[in-house]
mmCIF file of C-alpha atoms in Angstrom:
data_model
loop_
_atom_site.group_PDB
_atom_site.id
_atom_site.type_symbol
_atom_site.label_atom_id
_atom_site.label_comp_id
_atom_site.label_asym_id
_atom_site.label_seq_id
_atom_site.Cartn_x
_atom_site.Cartn_y
_atom_site.Cartn_z
ATOM 1 C CA MET A 1 -10.802 -9.730 -9.402
ATOM 2 C CA GLU A 2 -11.534 -8.123 -12.766
ATOM 3 C CA ALA A 3 -11.107 -9.308 -16.347
ATOM 4 C CA CYS A 4 -10.840 -7.749 -19.779
ATOM 5 C CA LEU A 5 -11.705 -9.890 -22.794
ATOM 6 C CA ILE A 6 -10.109 -8.692 -26.021
ATOM 7 C CA VAL A 7 -12.447 -10.555 -28.346
ATOM 8 C CA THR A 8 -10.880 -9.327 -31.609
ATOM 9 C CA TYR A 9 -8.117 -7.145 -33.011
ATOM 10 C CA ARG A 10 -10.259 -6.374 -36.057
ATOM 11 C CA CYS A 11 -11.458 -2.772 -36.152
ATOM 12 C CA ASN A 12 -13.312 -0.511 -38.560
ATOM 13 C CA ALA A 13 -11.662 2.608 -37.091
ATOM 14 C CA LYS A 14 -8.238 4.007 -37.947
ATOM 15 C CA CYS A 15 -7.468 5.852 -34.733
ATOM 16 C CA TYR A 16 -4.604 8.314 -34.506
ATOM 17 C CA MET A 17 -3.287 6.851 -31.226
ATOM 18 C CA CYS A 18 -3.715 3.148 -32.015
ATOM 19 C CA ASN A 19 -2.543 0.986 -34.926
ATOM 20 C CA THR A 20 -4.365 -2.186 -33.912
ATOM 21 C CA TRP A 21 -6.479 -1.871 -37.067
ATOM 22 C CA GLN A 22 -3.299 -2.473 -39.094
ATOM 23 C CA HIS A 23 -2.747 -5.802 -37.293
ATOM 24 C CA PRO A 24 -6.164 -7.509 -37.290
ATOM 25 C CA SER A 25 -6.672 -10.964 -35.879
ATOM 26 C CA ASN A 26 -8.035 -13.660 -38.210
ATOM 27 C CA TRP A 27 -11.666 -14.257 -37.318
ATOM 28 C CA HIS A 28 -11.306 -18.038 -37.514
ATOM 29 C CA GLU A 29 -8.411 -17.928 -34.996
ATOM 30 C CA GLU A 30 -10.243 -15.805 -32.392
ATOM 31 C CA PHE A 31 -11.330 -17.673 -29.280
ATOM 32 C CA SER A 32 -14.822 -19.164 -29.349
ATOM 33 C CA PRO A 33 -17.620 -18.256 -26.924
ATOM 34 C CA GLU A 34 -17.104 -21.668 -25.288
ATOM 35 C CA LEU A 35 -13.657 -20.591 -24.075
ATOM 36 C CA VAL A 36 -15.344 -18.019 -21.825
ATOM 37 C CA ASP A 37 -16.669 -20.949 -19.766
ATOM 38 C CA LYS A 38 -13.093 -21.448 -18.515
ATOM 39 C CA LEU A 39 -13.000 -18.072 -16.774
ATOM 40 C CA PRO A 40 -13.191 -18.150 -12.973
ATOM 41 C CA GLU A 41 -16.464 -17.570 -11.155
ATOM 42 C CA GLY A 42 -17.151 -14.545 -8.979
ATOM 43 C CA LEU A 43 -15.424 -11.807 -10.953
ATOM 44 C CA SER A 44 -16.387 -8.286 -9.934
ATOM 45 C CA PHE A 45 -16.164 -6.855 -13.452
ATOM 46 C CA ILE A 46 -15.662 -7.930 -17.057
ATOM 47 C CA ASN A 47 -14.889 -5.500 -19.853
ATOM 48 C CA ILE A 48 -15.392 -6.793 -23.403
ATOM 49 C CA THR A 49 -13.231 -4.876 -25.852
ATOM 50 C CA GLY A 50 -11.277 -5.102 -29.095
ATOM 51 C CA GLY A 51 -10.598 -3.937 -31.735
ATOM 52 C CA GLU A 52 -14.284 -3.403 -32.273
ATOM 53 C CA PRO A 53 -16.287 -6.090 -30.407
ATOM 54 C CA PHE A 54 -19.364 -5.723 -32.598
ATOM 55 C CA LEU A 55 -17.389 -7.069 -35.564
ATOM 56 C CA ARG A 56 -17.781 -10.467 -33.890
ATOM 57 C CA ALA A 57 -20.903 -12.122 -35.286
ATOM 58 C CA ASP A 58 -21.095 -14.199 -32.094
ATOM 59 C CA ILE A 59 -20.704 -11.322 -29.634
ATOM 60 C CA GLY A 60 -24.084 -12.176 -28.124
ATOM 61 C CA GLU A 61 -22.935 -15.677 -27.232
ATOM 62 C CA ILE A 62 -19.741 -14.307 -25.673
ATOM 63 C CA VAL A 63 -21.823 -11.944 -23.532
ATOM 64 C CA ALA A 64 -24.226 -14.740 -22.556
ATOM 65 C CA ARG A 65 -21.380 -16.928 -21.321
ATOM 66 C CA ALA A 66 -19.547 -14.077 -19.591
ATOM 67 C CA LEU A 67 -22.527 -12.752 -17.619
ATOM 68 C CA PRO A 68 -22.738 -15.626 -15.089
ATOM 69 C CA LYS A 69 -19.049 -15.080 -14.308
ATOM 70 C CA THR A 70 -19.310 -11.474 -13.126
ATOM 71 C CA LYS A 71 -21.270 -8.916 -11.145
ATOM 72 C CA ARG A 72 -20.967 -6.312 -13.905
ATOM 73 C CA LEU A 73 -20.209 -6.422 -17.623
ATOM 74 C CA VAL A 74 -19.476 -3.478 -19.918
ATOM 75 C CA ILE A 75 -18.706 -3.495 -23.641
ATOM 76 C CA SER A 76 -16.260 -0.929 -25.025
ATOM 77 C CA SER A 77 -17.101 0.086 -28.608
ATOM 78 C CA ASN A 78 -16.723 2.897 -31.113
ATOM 79 C CA GLY A 79 -20.521 2.898 -31.416
ATOM 80 C CA TYR A 80 -20.549 2.694 -35.197
ATOM 81 C CA PHE A 81 -22.673 -0.434 -35.504
ATOM 82 C CA THR A 82 -25.863 0.898 -33.966
ATOM 83 C CA ASP A 83 -28.190 -1.865 -35.187
ATOM 84 C CA ARG A 84 -25.917 -4.656 -33.933
ATOM 85 C CA THR A 85 -25.545 -2.904 -30.599
ATOM 86 C CA ILE A 86 -29.287 -2.464 -30.192
ATOM 87 C CA ARG A 87 -29.890 -6.164 -30.839
ATOM 88 C CA ILE A 88 -27.514 -7.101 -28.024
ATOM 89 C CA PHE A 89 -29.214 -4.733 -25.595
ATOM 90 C CA GLU A 90 -32.650 -5.928 -26.652
ATOM 91 C CA ARG A 91 -31.468 -9.383 -25.629
ATOM 92 C CA PHE A 92 -29.711 -8.538 -22.351
ATOM 93 C CA GLY A 93 -31.216 -5.211 -21.286
ATOM 94 C CA ASN A 94 -29.791 -3.704 -18.123
ATOM 95 C CA LYS A 95 -27.700 -6.772 -17.370
ATOM 96 C CA ILE A 96 -24.896 -5.129 -19.369
ATOM 97 C CA GLY A 97 -23.462 -1.675 -20.030
ATOM 98 C CA ILE A 98 -21.555 0.079 -22.798
ATOM 99 C CA ARG A 99 -18.928 2.781 -23.234
ATOM 100 C CA VAL A 100 -18.681 4.409 -26.653
ATOM 101 C CA SER A 101 -15.341 5.955 -27.567
ATOM 102 C CA ILE A 102 -15.645 9.532 -28.819
ATOM 103 C CA GLU A 103 -12.466 11.530 -29.387
ATOM 104 C CA GLY A 104 -13.883 15.050 -29.509
ATOM 105 C CA LEU A 105 -16.601 17.148 -31.059
ATOM 106 C CA PRO A 106 -17.856 15.914 -34.464
ATOM 107 C CA ALA A 107 -15.085 17.140 -36.785
ATOM 108 C CA ALA A 108 -12.285 16.216 -34.397
ATOM 109 C CA ASN A 109 -13.760 12.808 -33.600
ATOM 110 C CA ASP A 110 -14.162 11.792 -37.228
ATOM 111 C CA GLU A 111 -10.643 12.942 -38.093
ATOM 112 C CA LEU A 112 -8.972 11.299 -35.099
ATOM 113 C CA ARG A 113 -10.929 8.041 -35.340
ATOM 114 C CA GLY A 114 -10.751 7.855 -39.100
ATOM 115 C CA ILE A 115 -14.445 7.019 -39.479
ATOM 116 C CA LYS A 116 -16.732 9.133 -41.643
ATOM 117 C CA ASP A 117 -19.757 10.224 -39.574
ATOM 118 C CA GLY A 118 -18.354 8.331 -36.610
ATOM 119 C CA PHE A 119 -19.576 10.920 -34.108
ATOM 120 C CA ASP A 120 -23.102 10.699 -35.525
ATOM 121 C CA HIS A 121 -23.125 6.905 -35.308
ATOM 122 C CA GLY A 122 -21.745 6.918 -31.763
ATOM 123 C CA LEU A 123 -24.233 9.523 -30.550
ATOM 124 C CA ARG A 124 -27.132 7.704 -32.207
ATOM 125 C CA THR A 125 -26.119 4.494 -30.455
ATOM 126 C CA LEU A 126 -25.993 6.257 -27.095
ATOM 127 C CA THR A 127 -29.269 8.132 -27.465
ATOM 128 C CA THR A 128 -31.091 5.025 -28.699
ATOM 129 C CA LEU A 129 -29.888 3.005 -25.722
ATOM 130 C CA HIS A 130 -30.828 5.872 -23.424
ATOM 131 C CA GLY A 131 -34.321 5.847 -24.904
ATOM 132 C CA MET A 132 -34.526 2.106 -24.261
ATOM 133 C CA GLY A 133 -33.939 2.741 -20.562
ATOM 134 C CA ILE A 134 -30.435 1.249 -20.437
ATOM 135 C CA ALA A 135 -28.775 2.611 -17.308
ATOM 136 C CA ASP A 136 -25.074 1.775 -17.587
ATOM 137 C CA ILE A 137 -24.176 3.754 -20.700
ATOM 138 C CA GLY A 138 -21.693 6.486 -21.416
ATOM 139 C CA PHE A 139 -18.839 7.554 -23.586
ATOM 140 C CA GLY A 140 -15.130 7.876 -23.140
ATOM 141 C CA MET A 141 -12.299 9.910 -24.596
ATOM 142 C CA THR A 142 -8.588 9.244 -25.074
ATOM 143 C CA VAL A 143 -6.903 12.602 -24.595
ATOM 144 C CA SER A 144 -3.794 14.008 -26.245
ATOM 145 C CA ASN A 145 -2.674 17.392 -27.544
ATOM 146 C CA ARG A 146 -4.872 16.855 -30.578
ATOM 147 C CA ASN A 147 -8.165 16.849 -28.669
ATOM 148 C CA ALA A 148 -7.480 18.104 -25.129
ATOM 149 C CA GLY A 149 -9.359 21.306 -25.943
ATOM 150 C CA ASP A 150 -12.588 19.321 -26.390
ATOM 151 C CA LEU A 151 -12.348 17.427 -23.111
ATOM 152 C CA ILE A 152 -14.328 19.758 -20.878
ATOM 153 C CA GLU A 153 -17.052 20.209 -23.522
ATOM 154 C CA LEU A 154 -17.480 16.458 -23.907
ATOM 155 C CA TYR A 155 -17.659 16.031 -20.147
ATOM 156 C CA ARG A 156 -20.376 18.674 -19.972
ATOM 157 C CA LEU A 157 -22.238 17.030 -22.863
ATOM 158 C CA ALA A 158 -22.197 13.684 -21.059
ATOM 159 C CA ASN A 159 -23.302 15.364 -17.844
ATOM 160 C CA ALA A 160 -26.181 17.157 -19.583
ATOM 161 C CA MET A 161 -27.324 13.871 -21.159
ATOM 162 C CA GLY A 162 -27.088 12.013 -17.863
ATOM 163 C CA LEU A 163 -24.423 9.649 -19.239
ATOM 164 C CA GLU A 164 -21.261 8.322 -17.644
ATOM 165 C CA PHE A 165 -17.993 9.838 -18.873
ATOM 166 C CA ALA A 166 -14.722 7.888 -18.958
ATOM 167 C CA THR A 167 -11.299 9.356 -19.632
ATOM 168 C CA ALA A 168 -7.978 7.946 -20.761
ATOM 169 C CA THR A 169 -4.753 9.213 -22.225
ATOM 170 C CA THR A 170 -2.492 7.849 -24.932
ATOM 171 C CA HIS A 171 -0.163 4.954 -24.116
ATOM 172 C CA ASN A 172 2.439 3.048 -26.096
ATOM 173 C CA SER A 173 2.332 -0.755 -25.970
ATOM 174 C CA PHE A 174 2.108 -3.974 -27.967
ATOM 175 C CA TYR A 175 -1.689 -3.682 -27.814
ATOM 176 C CA PHE A 176 -1.735 -0.292 -29.545
ATOM 177 C CA HIS A 177 1.084 -1.304 -31.937
ATOM 178 C CA THR A 178 2.817 2.038 -31.546
ATOM 179 C CA THR A 179 5.646 3.738 -29.707
ATOM 180 C CA ALA A 180 4.934 7.107 -31.318
ATOM 181 C CA ASN A 181 2.406 8.588 -28.882
ATOM 182 C CA ARG A 182 3.879 11.782 -27.451
ATOM 183 C CA TYR A 183 2.662 15.053 -25.924
ATOM 184 C CA ASP A 184 3.699 18.222 -27.730
ATOM 185 C CA ASP A 185 2.422 20.163 -24.725
ATOM 186 C CA SER A 186 2.102 17.811 -21.768
ATOM 187 C CA GLU A 187 1.106 20.623 -19.431
ATOM 188 C CA ALA A 188 -1.917 21.528 -21.579
ATOM 189 C CA VAL A 189 -3.086 17.907 -21.489
ATOM 190 C CA ALA A 190 -2.533 17.699 -17.727
ATOM 191 C CA ARG A 191 -4.479 20.900 -17.120
ATOM 192 C CA ALA A 192 -7.384 19.577 -19.215
ATOM 193 C CA PHE A 193 -7.622 16.550 -16.910
ATOM 194 C CA GLU A 194 -7.422 18.803 -13.862
ATOM 195 C CA ARG A 195 -10.313 20.946 -15.123
ATOM 196 C CA VAL A 196 -12.487 17.851 -15.450
ATOM 197 C CA ALA A 197 -11.404 16.726 -11.982
ATOM 198 C CA VAL A 198 -12.634 20.035 -10.542
ATOM 199 C CA GLU A 199 -15.998 19.632 -12.289
ATOM 200 C CA LEU A 200 -16.337 16.072 -11.004
ATOM 201 C CA LEU A 201 -15.579 17.101 -7.449
ATOM 202 C CA LYS A 202 -18.258 19.790 -7.616
ATOM 203 C CA THR A 203 -20.990 17.201 -8.179
ATOM 204 C CA GLY A 204 -22.939 15.458 -5.447
ATOM 205 C CA ARG A 205 -21.956 11.953 -6.583
ATOM 206 C CA PRO A 206 -19.263 10.163 -4.532
ATOM 207 C CA LYS A 207 -18.447 8.055 -7.602
ATOM 208 C CA ASN A 208 -17.509 11.251 -9.446
ATOM 209 C CA TRP A 209 -15.259 12.358 -6.598
ATOM 210 C CA PHE A 210 -13.154 9.239 -7.029
ATOM 211 C CA ARG A 211 -13.181 9.766 -10.788
ATOM 212 C CA ALA A 212 -11.667 13.167 -10.019
ATOM 213 C CA TYR A 213 -8.799 11.350 -8.294
ATOM 214 C CA PHE A 214 -8.428 9.095 -11.333
ATOM 215 C CA ASN A 215 -8.271 12.137 -13.636
ATOM 216 C CA MET A 216 -5.565 13.657 -11.459
ATOM 217 C CA GLY A 217 -3.666 10.428 -12.036
ATOM 218 C CA LEU A 218 -4.029 10.988 -15.776
ATOM 219 C CA ALA A 219 -2.574 14.472 -15.270
ATOM 220 C CA ARG A 220 0.428 12.830 -13.595
ATOM 221 C CA LYS A 221 0.750 10.442 -16.529
ATOM 222 C CA ALA A 222 0.685 13.343 -19.000
ATOM 223 C CA ARG A 223 3.483 15.042 -17.048
ATOM 224 C CA GLY A 224 5.597 11.881 -17.121
ATOM 225 C CA GLN A 225 5.409 11.344 -13.377
ATOM 226 C CA LYS A 226 5.304 8.087 -11.425
ATOM 227 C CA ARG A 227 1.842 6.581 -10.994
ATOM 228 C CA ALA A 228 0.285 7.431 -7.644
ATOM 229 C CA LEU A 229 -0.581 3.859 -6.585
ATOM 230 C CA PRO A 230 1.235 0.565 -7.178
ATOM 231 C CA CYS A 231 0.294 -1.475 -10.237
ATOM 232 C CA GLU A 232 -0.765 -5.027 -9.444
ATOM 233 C CA VAL A 233 -2.115 -6.279 -12.754
ATOM 234 C CA GLY A 234 -1.816 -10.027 -12.925
ATOM 235 C CA THR A 235 -3.025 -10.109 -9.318
ATOM 236 C CA ASP A 236 -6.094 -7.860 -9.240
ATOM 237 C CA MET A 237 -7.041 -8.283 -12.895
ATOM 238 C CA PHE A 238 -6.164 -10.083 -16.114
ATOM 239 C CA PHE A 239 -6.703 -9.894 -19.871
ATOM 240 C CA VAL A 240 -7.545 -12.611 -22.372
ATOM 241 C CA ASP A 241 -6.427 -11.871 -25.930
ATOM 242 C CA PRO A 242 -8.141 -13.167 -29.105
ATOM 243 C CA ALA A 243 -5.837 -16.208 -29.186
ATOM 244 C CA GLY A 244 -6.842 -17.230 -25.650
ATOM 245 C CA ASN A 245 -3.630 -16.045 -23.981
ATOM 246 C CA VAL A 246 -3.961 -14.849 -20.381
ATOM 247 C CA LEU A 247 -2.053 -11.597 -19.833
ATOM 248 C CA PRO A 248 -1.702 -9.291 -16.828
ATOM 249 C CA CYS A 249 -2.365 -6.167 -18.908
ATOM 250 C CA ASN A 250 -2.294 -4.515 -22.317
ATOM 251 C CA GLY A 251 0.243 -1.826 -21.422
ATOM 252 C CA SER A 252 3.560 -3.659 -21.730
ATOM 253 C CA ASP A 253 5.970 -3.266 -24.635
ATOM 254 C CA GLU A 254 5.649 -6.976 -25.438
ATOM 255 C CA PRO A 255 2.883 -9.367 -24.402
ATOM 256 C CA MET A 256 3.517 -10.956 -21.008
ATOM 257 C CA ILE A 257 1.819 -14.317 -21.483
ATOM 258 C CA MET A 258 0.927 -16.232 -18.337
ATOM 259 C CA GLY A 259 -0.610 -19.153 -20.202
ATOM 260 C CA ASN A 260 -3.212 -20.106 -22.780
ATOM 261 C CA LEU A 261 -6.786 -21.163 -22.028
ATOM 262 C CA HIS A 262 -6.850 -23.501 -25.024
ATOM 263 C CA GLU A 263 -4.102 -25.520 -23.347
ATOM 264 C CA GLN A 264 -4.688 -25.096 -19.612
ATOM 265 C CA GLU A 265 -7.371 -24.489 -17.030
ATOM 266 C CA PHE A 266 -7.490 -20.967 -15.658
ATOM 267 C CA ALA A 267 -6.569 -22.030 -12.108
ATOM 268 C CA ASP A 268 -3.473 -23.850 -13.388
ATOM 269 C CA ILE A 269 -2.403 -20.710 -15.254
ATOM 270 C CA TRP A 270 -3.169 -18.319 -12.402
ATOM 271 C CA GLN A 271 -1.415 -20.368 -9.751
ATOM 272 C CA GLY A 272 1.439 -21.613 -11.905
ATOM 273 C CA PRO A 273 5.112 -20.617 -11.963
ATOM 274 C CA GLY A 274 4.670 -18.725 -15.230
ATOM 275 C CA ALA A 275 2.145 -16.402 -13.631
ATOM 276 C CA GLU A 276 4.394 -15.819 -10.629
ATOM 277 C CA ALA A 277 7.267 -14.908 -12.937
ATOM 278 C CA ILE A 278 5.014 -12.422 -14.759
ATOM 279 C CA ARG A 279 3.935 -10.849 -11.453
ATOM 280 C CA ARG A 280 7.583 -10.271 -10.593
ATOM 281 C CA ARG A 281 8.016 -8.539 -13.930
ATOM 282 C CA VAL A 282 4.958 -6.389 -13.251
ATOM 283 C CA ALA A 283 6.417 -5.352 -9.883
ATOM 284 C CA GLY A 284 9.504 -4.019 -11.656
ATOM 285 C CA CYS A 285 7.731 -2.560 -14.698
ATOM 286 C CA PRO A 286 8.886 1.017 -15.482
ATOM 287 C CA LYS A 287 5.952 1.936 -17.742
ATOM 288 C CA GLN A 288 3.921 3.975 -15.197
ATOM 289 C CA CYS A 289 0.649 3.282 -17.036
ATOM 290 C CA TRP A 290 -2.503 4.804 -15.594
ATOM 291 C CA MET A 291 -5.409 3.021 -17.243
ATOM 292 C CA ILE A 292 -8.741 2.403 -15.587
ATOM 293 C CA GLY A 293 -8.149 -1.360 -15.653
ATOM 294 C CA SER A 294 -5.076 -1.092 -13.434
ATOM 295 C CA ALA A 295 -5.926 2.100 -11.539
ATOM 296 C CA ALA A 296 -9.447 1.230 -10.357
ATOM 297 C CA PRO A 297 -8.469 -2.007 -8.527
ATOM 298 C CA ALA A 298 -5.527 -0.191 -6.927
ATOM 299 C CA MET A 299 -7.831 2.614 -5.760
ATOM 300 C CA ARG A 300 -10.315 0.157 -4.268
ATOM 301 C CA LYS A 301 -7.583 -1.819 -2.510
ATOM 302 C CA ARG A 302 -6.145 1.344 -0.950
ATOM 303 C CA ILE A 303 -9.408 3.272 -0.673
ATOM 304 C CA ALA A 304 -8.143 5.416 2.202
ATOM 305 C CA VAL A 305 -5.604 7.114 -0.091
ATOM 306 C CA PRO A 306 -8.058 8.527 -2.670
ATOM 307 C CA ALA A 307 -10.638 9.083 0.098
ATOM 308 C CA ARG A 308 -8.274 11.396 1.991
ATOM 309 C CA TRP A 309 -7.556 13.321 -1.209
ATOM 310 C CA VAL A 310 -11.282 13.635 -1.955
ATOM 311 C CA LEU A 311 -12.087 14.872 1.543
ATOM 312 C CA LYS A 312 -9.317 17.459 1.506
ATOM 313 C CA ASN A 313 -10.184 18.821 -1.931
ATOM 314 C CA LYS A 314 -13.949 18.787 -1.466
ATOM 315 C CA LEU A 315 -13.390 20.953 1.594
ATOM 316 C CA ARG A 316 -11.121 23.240 -0.414
ATOM 317 C CA LEU A 317 -13.808 23.725 -3.063
ATOM 318 C CA LEU A 318 -16.475 24.425 -0.459
ATOM 319 C CA LEU A 319 -14.337 27.113 1.168
ATOM 320 C CA ASN A 320 -13.310 28.740 -2.105
ATOM 321 C CA LYS A 321 -16.518 28.743 -4.156
ATOM 322 C CA LYS A 322 -15.936 32.167 -5.701
ATOM 323 C CA LYS A 323 -12.196 31.905 -6.308
ATOM 324 C CA PRO A 324 -10.146 30.156 -8.975
ATOM 325 C CA HIS A 325 -8.678 27.040 -7.471
ATOM 326 C CA CYS A 326 -6.248 24.278 -8.185
ATOM 327 C CA LEU A 327 -6.600 20.833 -6.711
ATOM 328 C CA ASP A 328 -3.814 19.238 -4.731
ATOM 329 C CA PRO A 329 -1.838 16.817 -6.884
ATOM 330 C CA ILE A 330 -2.035 13.152 -5.971
ATOM 331 C CA GLY A 331 0.817 10.871 -5.051
ATOM 332 C CA GLU A 332 2.853 13.653 -3.470
#
């Protein structure tokens, strides 16, 4: 099982696709590091996110308490607070990882994230961590019409630097505080994801081959199609919001609260009737989200499905090295 800890809704960015910064949480009402002790043991992955996690003065204590709960921990950040980030990694080293959100090349990133010199800060954070020998680092991009043209260049930049590269596309939900995200040219966005999928499949890393499948799922999302694999958030993974509420996901129109860790133990929430009712709602959810938090567990649970797609399309690329090619869609 995986978890995502939303440690704050405060954010120093003013992103084009997300209005969370307009609805900040009050710092004195955000859950304390001690609440993390109530999480279950044996999680496979914890993502710490926000808002901007490094606005929490006690982020180090949250990380310290989360680490014993999971096999892997990654912080999602806009990378602006380089000094604060470095202090955390000086403390924990390669026990943790980071993904820095970058929305395009320098001019596009700073415009779309609403942070002056944001690209410079993010890149400095990444290169400093790389120089420290931190292994699990990379950057990610949320793709829309406004930056789809930069997607392949950013992938190639990450590849040249030896960094991981994560992709996402715009969604509308309570978490993002918007219903206005739209594609002016959904096909252009879908094709941008498909180009990255081809590049990923060409590499010698099996992990990248499955990322290619994930990117093809993002192409489906951009085209408004049904997600390729069932969503089982609230079963495979959960979120904790700054108030301590346990949620199945951050993609719903309104928060689907299973319970609150200030009031209950996690096991009582997870096994209670409220959680079962939420899982039934998830089963009938029409949103068709395709975020890494819900897609990755589904891919692992049904590994034969993406594996067959990978095998078929790797073979296609090998047989058509000198010809333009298009990958098979997924979920067909």
